[in-house]
PDB file of C-alpha atoms and ligand atoms in Angstrom:
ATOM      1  CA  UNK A   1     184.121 135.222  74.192  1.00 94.00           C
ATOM      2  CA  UNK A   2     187.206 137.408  74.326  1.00 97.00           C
ATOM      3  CA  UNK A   3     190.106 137.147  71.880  1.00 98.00           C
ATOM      4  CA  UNK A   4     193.029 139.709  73.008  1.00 98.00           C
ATOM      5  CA  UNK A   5     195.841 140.622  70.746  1.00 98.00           C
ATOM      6  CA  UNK A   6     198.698 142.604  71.858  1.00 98.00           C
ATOM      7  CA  UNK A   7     202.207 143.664  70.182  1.00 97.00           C
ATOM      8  CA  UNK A   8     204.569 146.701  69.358  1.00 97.00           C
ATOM      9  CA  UNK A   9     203.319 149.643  66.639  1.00 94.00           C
ATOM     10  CA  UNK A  10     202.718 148.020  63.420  1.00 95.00           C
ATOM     11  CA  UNK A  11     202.694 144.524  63.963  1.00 97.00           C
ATOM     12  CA  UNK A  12     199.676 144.095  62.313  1.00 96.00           C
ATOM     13  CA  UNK A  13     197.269 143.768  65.497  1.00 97.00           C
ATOM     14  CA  UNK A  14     194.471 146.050  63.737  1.00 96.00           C
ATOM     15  CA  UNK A  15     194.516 144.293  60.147  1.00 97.00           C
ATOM     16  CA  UNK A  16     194.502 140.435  61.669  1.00 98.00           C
ATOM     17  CA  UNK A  17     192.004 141.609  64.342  1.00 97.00           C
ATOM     18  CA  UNK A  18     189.412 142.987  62.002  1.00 96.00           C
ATOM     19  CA  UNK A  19     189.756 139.838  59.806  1.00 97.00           C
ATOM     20  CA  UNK A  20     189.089 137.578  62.548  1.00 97.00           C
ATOM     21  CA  UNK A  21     186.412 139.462  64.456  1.00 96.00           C
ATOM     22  CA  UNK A  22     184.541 140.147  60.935  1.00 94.00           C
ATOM     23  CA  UNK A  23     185.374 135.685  60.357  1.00 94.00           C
ATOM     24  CA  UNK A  24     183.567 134.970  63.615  1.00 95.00           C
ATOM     25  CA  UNK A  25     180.961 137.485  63.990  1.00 94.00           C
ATOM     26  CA  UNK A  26     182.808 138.940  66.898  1.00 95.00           C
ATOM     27  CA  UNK A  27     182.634 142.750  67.661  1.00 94.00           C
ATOM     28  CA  UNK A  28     186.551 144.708  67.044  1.00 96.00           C
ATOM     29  CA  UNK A  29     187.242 147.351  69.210  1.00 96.00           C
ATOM     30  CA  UNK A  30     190.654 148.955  68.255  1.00 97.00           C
ATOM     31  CA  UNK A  31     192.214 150.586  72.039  1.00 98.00           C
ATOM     32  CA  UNK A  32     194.955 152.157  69.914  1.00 98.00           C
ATOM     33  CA  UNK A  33     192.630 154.269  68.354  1.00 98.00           C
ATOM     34  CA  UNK A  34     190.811 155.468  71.759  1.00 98.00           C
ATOM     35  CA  UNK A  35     194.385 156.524  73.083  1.00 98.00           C
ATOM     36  CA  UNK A  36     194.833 158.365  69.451  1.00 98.00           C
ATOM     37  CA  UNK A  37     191.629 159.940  69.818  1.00 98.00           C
ATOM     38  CA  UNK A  38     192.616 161.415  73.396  1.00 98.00           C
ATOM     39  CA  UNK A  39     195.547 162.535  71.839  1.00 98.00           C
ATOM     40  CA  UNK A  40     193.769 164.560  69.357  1.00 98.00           C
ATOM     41  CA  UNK A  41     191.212 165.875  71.582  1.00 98.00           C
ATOM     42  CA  UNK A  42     194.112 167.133  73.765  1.00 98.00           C
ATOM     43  CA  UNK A  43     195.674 168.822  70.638  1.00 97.00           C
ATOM     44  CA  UNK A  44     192.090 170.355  69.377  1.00 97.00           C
ATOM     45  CA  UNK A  45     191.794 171.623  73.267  1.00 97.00           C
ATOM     46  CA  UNK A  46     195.612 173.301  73.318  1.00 97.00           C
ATOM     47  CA  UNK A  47     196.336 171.203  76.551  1.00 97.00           C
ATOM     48  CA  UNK A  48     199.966 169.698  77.011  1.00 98.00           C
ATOM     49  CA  UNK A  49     199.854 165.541  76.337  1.00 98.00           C
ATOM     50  CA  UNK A  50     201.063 165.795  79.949  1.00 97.00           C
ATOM     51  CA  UNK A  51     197.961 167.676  81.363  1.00 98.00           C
ATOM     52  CA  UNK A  52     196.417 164.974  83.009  1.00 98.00           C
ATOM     53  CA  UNK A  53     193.725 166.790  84.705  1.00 98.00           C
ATOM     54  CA  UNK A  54     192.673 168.530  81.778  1.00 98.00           C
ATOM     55  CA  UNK A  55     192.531 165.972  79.708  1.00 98.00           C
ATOM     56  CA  UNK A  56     190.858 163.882  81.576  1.00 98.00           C
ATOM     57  CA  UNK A  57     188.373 167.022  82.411  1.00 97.00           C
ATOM     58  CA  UNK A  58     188.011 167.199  77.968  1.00 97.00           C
ATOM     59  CA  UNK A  59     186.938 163.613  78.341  1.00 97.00           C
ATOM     60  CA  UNK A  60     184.302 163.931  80.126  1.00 97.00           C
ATOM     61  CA  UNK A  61     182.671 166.450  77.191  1.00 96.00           C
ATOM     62  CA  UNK A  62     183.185 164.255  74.326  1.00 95.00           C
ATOM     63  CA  UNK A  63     182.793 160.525  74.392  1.00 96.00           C
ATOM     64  CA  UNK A  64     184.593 158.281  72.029  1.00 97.00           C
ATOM     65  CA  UNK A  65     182.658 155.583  69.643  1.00 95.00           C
ATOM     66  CA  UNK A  66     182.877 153.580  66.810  1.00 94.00           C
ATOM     67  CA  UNK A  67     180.293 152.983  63.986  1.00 93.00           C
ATOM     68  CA  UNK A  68     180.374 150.920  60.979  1.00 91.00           C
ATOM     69  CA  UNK A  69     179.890 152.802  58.116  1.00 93.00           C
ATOM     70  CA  UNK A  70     180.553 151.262  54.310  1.00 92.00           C
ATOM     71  CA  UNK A  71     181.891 148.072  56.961  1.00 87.00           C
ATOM     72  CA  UNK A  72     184.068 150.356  57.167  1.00 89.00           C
ATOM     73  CA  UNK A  73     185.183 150.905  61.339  1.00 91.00           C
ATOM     74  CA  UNK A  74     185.319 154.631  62.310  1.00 96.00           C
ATOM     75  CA  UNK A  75     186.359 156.396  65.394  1.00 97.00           C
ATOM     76  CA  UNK A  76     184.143 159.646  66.568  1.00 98.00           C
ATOM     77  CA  UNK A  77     185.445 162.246  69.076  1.00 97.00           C
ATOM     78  CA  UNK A  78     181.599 163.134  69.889  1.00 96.00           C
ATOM     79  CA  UNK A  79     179.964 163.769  66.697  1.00 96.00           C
ATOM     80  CA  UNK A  80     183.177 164.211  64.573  1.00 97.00           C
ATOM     81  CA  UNK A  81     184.401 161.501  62.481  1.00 98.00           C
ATOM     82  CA  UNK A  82     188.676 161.365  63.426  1.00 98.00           C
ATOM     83  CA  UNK A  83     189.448 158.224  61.807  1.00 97.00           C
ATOM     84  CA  UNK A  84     191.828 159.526  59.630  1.00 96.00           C
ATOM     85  CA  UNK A  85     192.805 162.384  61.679  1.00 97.00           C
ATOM     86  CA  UNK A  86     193.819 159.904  64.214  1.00 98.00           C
ATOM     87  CA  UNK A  87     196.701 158.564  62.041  1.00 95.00           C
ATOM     88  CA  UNK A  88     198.652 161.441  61.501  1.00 94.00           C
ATOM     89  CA  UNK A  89     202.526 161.337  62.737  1.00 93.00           C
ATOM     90  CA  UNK A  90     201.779 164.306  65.272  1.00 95.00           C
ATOM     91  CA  UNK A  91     199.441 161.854  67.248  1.00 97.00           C
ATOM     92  CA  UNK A  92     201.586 159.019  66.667  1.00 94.00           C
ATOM     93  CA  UNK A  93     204.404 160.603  67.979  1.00 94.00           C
ATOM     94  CA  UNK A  94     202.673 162.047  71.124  1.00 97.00           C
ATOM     95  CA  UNK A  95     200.453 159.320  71.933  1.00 97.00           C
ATOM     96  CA  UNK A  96     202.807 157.376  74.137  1.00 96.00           C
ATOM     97  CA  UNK A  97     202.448 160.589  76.760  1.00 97.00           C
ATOM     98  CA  UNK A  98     199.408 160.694  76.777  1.00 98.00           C
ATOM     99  CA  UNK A  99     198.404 156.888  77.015  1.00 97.00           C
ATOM    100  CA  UNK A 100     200.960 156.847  80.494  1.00 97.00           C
ATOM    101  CA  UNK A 101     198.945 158.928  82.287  1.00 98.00           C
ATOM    102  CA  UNK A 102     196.829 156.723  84.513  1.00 97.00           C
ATOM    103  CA  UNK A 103     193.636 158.163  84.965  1.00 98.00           C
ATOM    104  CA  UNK A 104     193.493 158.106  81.294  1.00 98.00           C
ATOM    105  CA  UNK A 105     193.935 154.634  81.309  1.00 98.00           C
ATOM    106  CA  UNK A 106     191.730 153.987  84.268  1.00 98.00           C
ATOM    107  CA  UNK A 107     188.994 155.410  82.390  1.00 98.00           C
ATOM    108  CA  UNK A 108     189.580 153.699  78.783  1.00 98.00           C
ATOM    109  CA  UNK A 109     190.326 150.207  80.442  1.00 98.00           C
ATOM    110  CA  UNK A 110     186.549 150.540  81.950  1.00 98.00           C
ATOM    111  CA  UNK A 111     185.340 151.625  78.667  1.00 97.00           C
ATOM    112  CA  UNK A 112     186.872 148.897  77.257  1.00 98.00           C
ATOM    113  CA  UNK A 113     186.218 146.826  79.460  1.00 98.00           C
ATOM    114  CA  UNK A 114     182.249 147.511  79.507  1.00 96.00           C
ATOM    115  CA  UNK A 115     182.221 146.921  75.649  1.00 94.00           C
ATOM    116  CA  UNK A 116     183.343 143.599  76.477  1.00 96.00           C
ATOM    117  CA  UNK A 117     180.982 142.793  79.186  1.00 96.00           C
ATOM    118  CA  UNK A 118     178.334 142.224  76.831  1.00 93.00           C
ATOM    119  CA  UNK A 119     179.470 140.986  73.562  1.00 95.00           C
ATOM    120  CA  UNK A 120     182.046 138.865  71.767  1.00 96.00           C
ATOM    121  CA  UNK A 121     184.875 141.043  71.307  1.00 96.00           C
ATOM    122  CA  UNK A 122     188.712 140.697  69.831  1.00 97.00           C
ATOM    123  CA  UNK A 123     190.839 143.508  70.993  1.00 98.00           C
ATOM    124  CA  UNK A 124     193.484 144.742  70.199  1.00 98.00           C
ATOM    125  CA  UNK A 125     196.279 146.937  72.247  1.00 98.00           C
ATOM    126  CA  UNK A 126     199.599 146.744  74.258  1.00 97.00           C
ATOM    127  CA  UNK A 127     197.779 145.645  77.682  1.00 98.00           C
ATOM    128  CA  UNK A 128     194.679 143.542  76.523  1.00 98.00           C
ATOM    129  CA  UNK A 129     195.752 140.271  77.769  1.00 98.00           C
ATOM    130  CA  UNK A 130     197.489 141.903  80.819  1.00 97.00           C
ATOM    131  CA  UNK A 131     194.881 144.106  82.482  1.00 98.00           C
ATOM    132  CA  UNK A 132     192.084 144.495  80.435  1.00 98.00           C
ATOM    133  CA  UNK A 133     190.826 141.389  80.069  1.00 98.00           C
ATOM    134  CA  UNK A 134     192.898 139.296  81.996  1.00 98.00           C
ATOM    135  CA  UNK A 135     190.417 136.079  81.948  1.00 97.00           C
ATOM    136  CA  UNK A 136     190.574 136.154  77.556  1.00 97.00           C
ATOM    137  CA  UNK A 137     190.763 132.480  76.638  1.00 97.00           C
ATOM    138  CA  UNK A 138     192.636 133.587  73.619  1.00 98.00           C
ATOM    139  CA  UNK A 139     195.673 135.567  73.734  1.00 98.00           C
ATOM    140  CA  UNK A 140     198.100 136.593  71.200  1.00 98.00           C
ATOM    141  CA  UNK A 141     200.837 138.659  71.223  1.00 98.00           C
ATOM    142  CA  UNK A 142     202.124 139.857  67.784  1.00 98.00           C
ATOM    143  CA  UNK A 143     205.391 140.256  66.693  1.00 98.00           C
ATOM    144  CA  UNK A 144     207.567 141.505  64.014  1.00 98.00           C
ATOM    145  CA  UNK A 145     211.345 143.245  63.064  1.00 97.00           C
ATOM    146  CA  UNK A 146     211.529 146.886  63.096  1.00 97.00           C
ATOM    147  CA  UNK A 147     212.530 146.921  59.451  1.00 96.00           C
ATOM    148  CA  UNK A 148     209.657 145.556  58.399  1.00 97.00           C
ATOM    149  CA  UNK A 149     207.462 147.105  60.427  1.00 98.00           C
ATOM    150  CA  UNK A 150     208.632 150.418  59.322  1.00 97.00           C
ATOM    151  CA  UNK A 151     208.074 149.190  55.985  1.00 97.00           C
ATOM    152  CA  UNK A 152     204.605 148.721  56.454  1.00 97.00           C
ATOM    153  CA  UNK A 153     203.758 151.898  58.031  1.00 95.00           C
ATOM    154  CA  UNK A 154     205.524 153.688  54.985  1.00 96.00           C
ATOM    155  CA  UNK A 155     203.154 151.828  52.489  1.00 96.00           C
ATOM    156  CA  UNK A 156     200.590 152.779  54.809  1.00 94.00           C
ATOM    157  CA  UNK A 157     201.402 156.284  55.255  1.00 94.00           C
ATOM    158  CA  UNK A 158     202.038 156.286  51.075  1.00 95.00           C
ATOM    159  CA  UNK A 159     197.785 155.708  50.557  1.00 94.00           C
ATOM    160  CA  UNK A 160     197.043 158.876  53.222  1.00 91.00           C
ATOM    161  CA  UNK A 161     200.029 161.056  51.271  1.00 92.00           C
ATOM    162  CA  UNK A 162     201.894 160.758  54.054  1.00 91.00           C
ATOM    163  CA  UNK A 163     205.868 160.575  52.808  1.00 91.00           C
ATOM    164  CA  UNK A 164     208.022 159.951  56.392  1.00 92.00           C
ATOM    165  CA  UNK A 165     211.278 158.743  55.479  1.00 96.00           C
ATOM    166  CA  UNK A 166     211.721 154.685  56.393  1.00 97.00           C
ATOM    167  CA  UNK A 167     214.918 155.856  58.368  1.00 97.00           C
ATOM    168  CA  UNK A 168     212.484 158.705  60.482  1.00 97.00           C
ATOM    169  CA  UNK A 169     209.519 156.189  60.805  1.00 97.00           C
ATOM    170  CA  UNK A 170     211.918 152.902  62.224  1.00 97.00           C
ATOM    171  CA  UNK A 171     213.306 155.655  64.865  1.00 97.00           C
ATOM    172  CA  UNK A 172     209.903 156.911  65.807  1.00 95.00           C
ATOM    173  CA  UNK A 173     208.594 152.943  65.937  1.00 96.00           C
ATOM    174  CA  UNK A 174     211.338 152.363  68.151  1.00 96.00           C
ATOM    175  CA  UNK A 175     210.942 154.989  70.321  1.00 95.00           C
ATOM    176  CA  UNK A 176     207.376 154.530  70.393  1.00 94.00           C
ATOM    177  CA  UNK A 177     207.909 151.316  71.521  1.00 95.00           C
ATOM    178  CA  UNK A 178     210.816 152.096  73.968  1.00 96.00           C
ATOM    179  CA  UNK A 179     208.106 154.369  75.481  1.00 95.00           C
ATOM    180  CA  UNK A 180     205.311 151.565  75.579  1.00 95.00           C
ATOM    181  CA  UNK A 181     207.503 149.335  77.279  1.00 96.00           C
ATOM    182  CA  UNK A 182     208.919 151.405  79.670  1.00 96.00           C
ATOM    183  CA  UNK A 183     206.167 153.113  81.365  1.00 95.00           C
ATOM    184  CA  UNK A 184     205.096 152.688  84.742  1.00 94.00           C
ATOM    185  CA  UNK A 185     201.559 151.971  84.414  1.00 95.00           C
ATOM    186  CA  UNK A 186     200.345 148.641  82.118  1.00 95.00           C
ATOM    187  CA  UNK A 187     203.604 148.816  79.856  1.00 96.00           C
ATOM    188  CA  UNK A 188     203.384 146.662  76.939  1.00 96.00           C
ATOM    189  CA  UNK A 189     204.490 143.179  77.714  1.00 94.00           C
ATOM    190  CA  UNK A 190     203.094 139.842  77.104  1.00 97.00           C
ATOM    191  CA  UNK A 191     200.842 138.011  79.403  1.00 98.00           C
ATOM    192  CA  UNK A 192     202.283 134.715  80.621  1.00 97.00           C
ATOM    193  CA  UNK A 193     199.926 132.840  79.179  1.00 97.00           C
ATOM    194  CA  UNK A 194     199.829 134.595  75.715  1.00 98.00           C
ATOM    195  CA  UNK A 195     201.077 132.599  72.076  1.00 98.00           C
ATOM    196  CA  UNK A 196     203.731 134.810  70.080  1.00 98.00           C
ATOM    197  CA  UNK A 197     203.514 134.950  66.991  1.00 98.00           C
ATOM    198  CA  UNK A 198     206.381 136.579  64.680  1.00 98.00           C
ATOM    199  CA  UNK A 199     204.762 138.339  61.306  1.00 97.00           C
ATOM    200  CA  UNK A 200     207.821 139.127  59.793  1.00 97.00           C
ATOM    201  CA  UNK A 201     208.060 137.919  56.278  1.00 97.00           C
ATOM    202  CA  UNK A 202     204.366 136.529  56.365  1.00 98.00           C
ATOM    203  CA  UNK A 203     201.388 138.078  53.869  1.00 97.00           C
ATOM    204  CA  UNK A 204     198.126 139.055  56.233  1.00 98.00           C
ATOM    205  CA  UNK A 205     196.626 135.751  55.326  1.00 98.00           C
ATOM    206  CA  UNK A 206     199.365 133.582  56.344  1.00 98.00           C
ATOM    207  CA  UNK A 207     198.757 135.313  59.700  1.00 98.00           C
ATOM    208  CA  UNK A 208     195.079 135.112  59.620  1.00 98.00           C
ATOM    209  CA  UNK A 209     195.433 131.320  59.364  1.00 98.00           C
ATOM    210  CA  UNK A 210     198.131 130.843  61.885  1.00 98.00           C
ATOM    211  CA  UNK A 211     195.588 132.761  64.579  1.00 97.00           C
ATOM    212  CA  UNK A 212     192.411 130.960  63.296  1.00 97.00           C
ATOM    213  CA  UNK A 213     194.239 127.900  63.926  1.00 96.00           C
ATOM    214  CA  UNK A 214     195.700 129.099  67.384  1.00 97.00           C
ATOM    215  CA  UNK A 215     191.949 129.972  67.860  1.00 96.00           C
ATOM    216  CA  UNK A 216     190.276 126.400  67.062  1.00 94.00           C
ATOM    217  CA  UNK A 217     193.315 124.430  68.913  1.00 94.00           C
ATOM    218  CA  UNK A 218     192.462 126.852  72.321  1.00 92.00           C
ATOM    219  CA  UNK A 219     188.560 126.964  72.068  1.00 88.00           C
ATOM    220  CA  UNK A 220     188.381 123.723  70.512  1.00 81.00           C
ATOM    221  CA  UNK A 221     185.962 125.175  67.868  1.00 71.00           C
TER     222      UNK A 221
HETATM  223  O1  LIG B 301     198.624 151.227  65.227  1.00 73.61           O
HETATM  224  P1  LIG B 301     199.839 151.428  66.093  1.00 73.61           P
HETATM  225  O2  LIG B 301     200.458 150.129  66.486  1.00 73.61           O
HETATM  226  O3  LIG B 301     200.768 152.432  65.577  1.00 73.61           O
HETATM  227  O4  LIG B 301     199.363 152.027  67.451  1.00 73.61           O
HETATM  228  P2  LIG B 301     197.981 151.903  68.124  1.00 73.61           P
HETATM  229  O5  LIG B 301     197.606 150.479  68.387  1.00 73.61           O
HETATM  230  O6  LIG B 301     197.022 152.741  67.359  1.00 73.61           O
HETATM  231  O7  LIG B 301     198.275 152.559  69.526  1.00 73.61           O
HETATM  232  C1  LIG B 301     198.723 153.889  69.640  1.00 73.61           C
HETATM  233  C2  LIG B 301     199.334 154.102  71.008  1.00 73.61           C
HETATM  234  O8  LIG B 301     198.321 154.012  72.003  1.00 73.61           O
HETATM  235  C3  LIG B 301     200.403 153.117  71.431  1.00 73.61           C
HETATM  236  O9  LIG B 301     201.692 153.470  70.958  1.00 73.61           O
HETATM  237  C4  LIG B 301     200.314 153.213  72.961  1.00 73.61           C
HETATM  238  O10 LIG B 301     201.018 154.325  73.464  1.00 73.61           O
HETATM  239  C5  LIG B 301     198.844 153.469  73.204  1.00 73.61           C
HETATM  240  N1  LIG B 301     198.085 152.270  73.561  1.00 73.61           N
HETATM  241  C6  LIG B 301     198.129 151.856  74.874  1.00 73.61           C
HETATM  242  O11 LIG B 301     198.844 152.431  75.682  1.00 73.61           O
HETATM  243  N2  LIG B 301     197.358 150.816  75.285  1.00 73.61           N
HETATM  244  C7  LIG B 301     196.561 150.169  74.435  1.00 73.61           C
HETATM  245  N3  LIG B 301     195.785 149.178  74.864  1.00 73.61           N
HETATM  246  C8  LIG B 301     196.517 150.561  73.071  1.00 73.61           C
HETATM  247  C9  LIG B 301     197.321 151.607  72.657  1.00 73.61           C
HETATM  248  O1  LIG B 302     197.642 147.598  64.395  1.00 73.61           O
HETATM  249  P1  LIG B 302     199.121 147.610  64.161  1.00 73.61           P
HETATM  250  O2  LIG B 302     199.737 148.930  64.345  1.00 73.61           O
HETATM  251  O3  LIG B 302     199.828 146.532  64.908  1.00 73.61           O
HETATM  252  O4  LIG B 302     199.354 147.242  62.625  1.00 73.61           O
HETATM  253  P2  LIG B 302     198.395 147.441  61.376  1.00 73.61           P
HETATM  254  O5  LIG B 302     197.902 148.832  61.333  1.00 73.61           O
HETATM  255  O6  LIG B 302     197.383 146.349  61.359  1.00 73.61           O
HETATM  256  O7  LIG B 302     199.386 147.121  60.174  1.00 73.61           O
HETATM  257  C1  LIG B 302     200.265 148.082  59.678  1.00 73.61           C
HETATM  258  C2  LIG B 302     200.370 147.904  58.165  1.00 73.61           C
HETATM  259  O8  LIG B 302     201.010 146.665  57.885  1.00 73.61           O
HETATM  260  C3  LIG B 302     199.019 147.869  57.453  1.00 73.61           C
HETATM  261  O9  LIG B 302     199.104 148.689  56.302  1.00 73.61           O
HETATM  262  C4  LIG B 302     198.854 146.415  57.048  1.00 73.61           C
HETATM  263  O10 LIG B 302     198.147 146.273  55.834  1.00 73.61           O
HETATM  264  C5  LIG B 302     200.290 145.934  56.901  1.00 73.61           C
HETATM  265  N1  LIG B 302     200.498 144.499  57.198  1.00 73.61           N
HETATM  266  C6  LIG B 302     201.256 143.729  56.336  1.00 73.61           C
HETATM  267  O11 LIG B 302     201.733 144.233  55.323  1.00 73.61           O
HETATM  268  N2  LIG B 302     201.500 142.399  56.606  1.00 73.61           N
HETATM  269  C7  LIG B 302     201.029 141.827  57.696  1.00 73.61           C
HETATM  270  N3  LIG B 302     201.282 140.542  57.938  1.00 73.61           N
HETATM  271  C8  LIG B 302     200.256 142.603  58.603  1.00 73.61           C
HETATM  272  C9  LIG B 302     200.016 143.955  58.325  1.00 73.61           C
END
């Protein structure tokens, strides 16, 4: 079973998907943080975010995983635990480079891909329903204003100590997702057959419930 969940920075794909995969025993795998953790491996290497043959060279020396600890998901960069370092504003704001270069892709989309081969998975990204699993029975793409999701990120930012400005953090959202949307390769877009759903102005468990019931009324479960 594949659910796929797809939207702009900040939507809310990452909270909603845990809930549900941890409701229906399903396996998350957060994409966003793969691309993150290429970003950071290209930053702890000193290669450009445009350096596609080197980074793609420092990916094949350290493999990215996740492992529940405290049920708690974390992201490794070989044996060194970068969830947090992940989420800092210089990988935000260089991520969109890297995650347009397409043998970058190529290889994540099989990794991604390979995770869901064998297990019941909902994912979460900006080309899940589109290209990396294109057959999900359940897609959603996720939806909400700038302002708010600005708003989010600074509450967000406000538990790491992180103090962007709302102003600086709706232009870099923007442009993030200017960038997303614009690139050649898998841009972030909705698949045809995908169910939008706006967050703005709903709590995480009013959008937990909308989903589980978008879930049930497509599986029939
Ligand atoms: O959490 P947030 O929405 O800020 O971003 P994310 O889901 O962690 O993704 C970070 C970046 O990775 C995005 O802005 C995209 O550039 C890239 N990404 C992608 O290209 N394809 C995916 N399937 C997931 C993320
Ligand atoms: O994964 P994505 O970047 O789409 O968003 P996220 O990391 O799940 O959510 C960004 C922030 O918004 C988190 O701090 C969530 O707790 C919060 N959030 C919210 O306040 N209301 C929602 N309906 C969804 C998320």
């Amino acid at each position: 079973m594949q659910i796929a969940i797809d939207g702009p920075a900040s939507s809310g794909k990452s909270t909603i998907a845990k809930i549900i995969a941890q409701q229906l025993g399903y396996l998350y795998i957060d994409t966003g943080a793969m691309y993150r953790a290429v970003t950071l491996m290209a930053q702890q290497a000193g290669v450009a975010y445009g350096a596609e043959a080197e980074i793609v060279q420092q990916m094949g020396q350290q493999t990215i995983s996740f492992q529940l600890i405290a049920g708690q998901q974390h992201t490794f960069l070989g044996p060194q635990d970068v969830t947090e370092l992940i989420r800092t504003p210089l990988v935000a704001n260089n991520v969109s480079e890297v995650s347009a270069l397409a043998k970058v892709r190529q290889l994540l989309v099989k990794q991604q891909q390979d995770l869901a081969a064998t297990q019941n998975v909902v994912m979460d990204g900006r080309d899940i329903g589109t290209v990396v699993l294109p057959q999900a029975p359940v897609k959603i793409f996720m939806t909400a204003s700038v302002s708010e999701r600005a708003q989010r990120r600074y509450r967000e930012n406000l538990t790491r100590n992180i103090t962007t400005s709302l102003e600086t953090l709706k232009m870099e959202i923007a442009a993030r997702d200017y960038k997303d949307s614009h690139r050649k390769i898998s841009p972030l877009k909705a698949a045809s057959d995908a169910v939008h759903v706006d967050t703005t102005g709903l709590t995480i468990e009013q959008v937990v419930q909308k989903i589980l019931e978008i879930i049930h009324a497509k599986l029939k479960i």
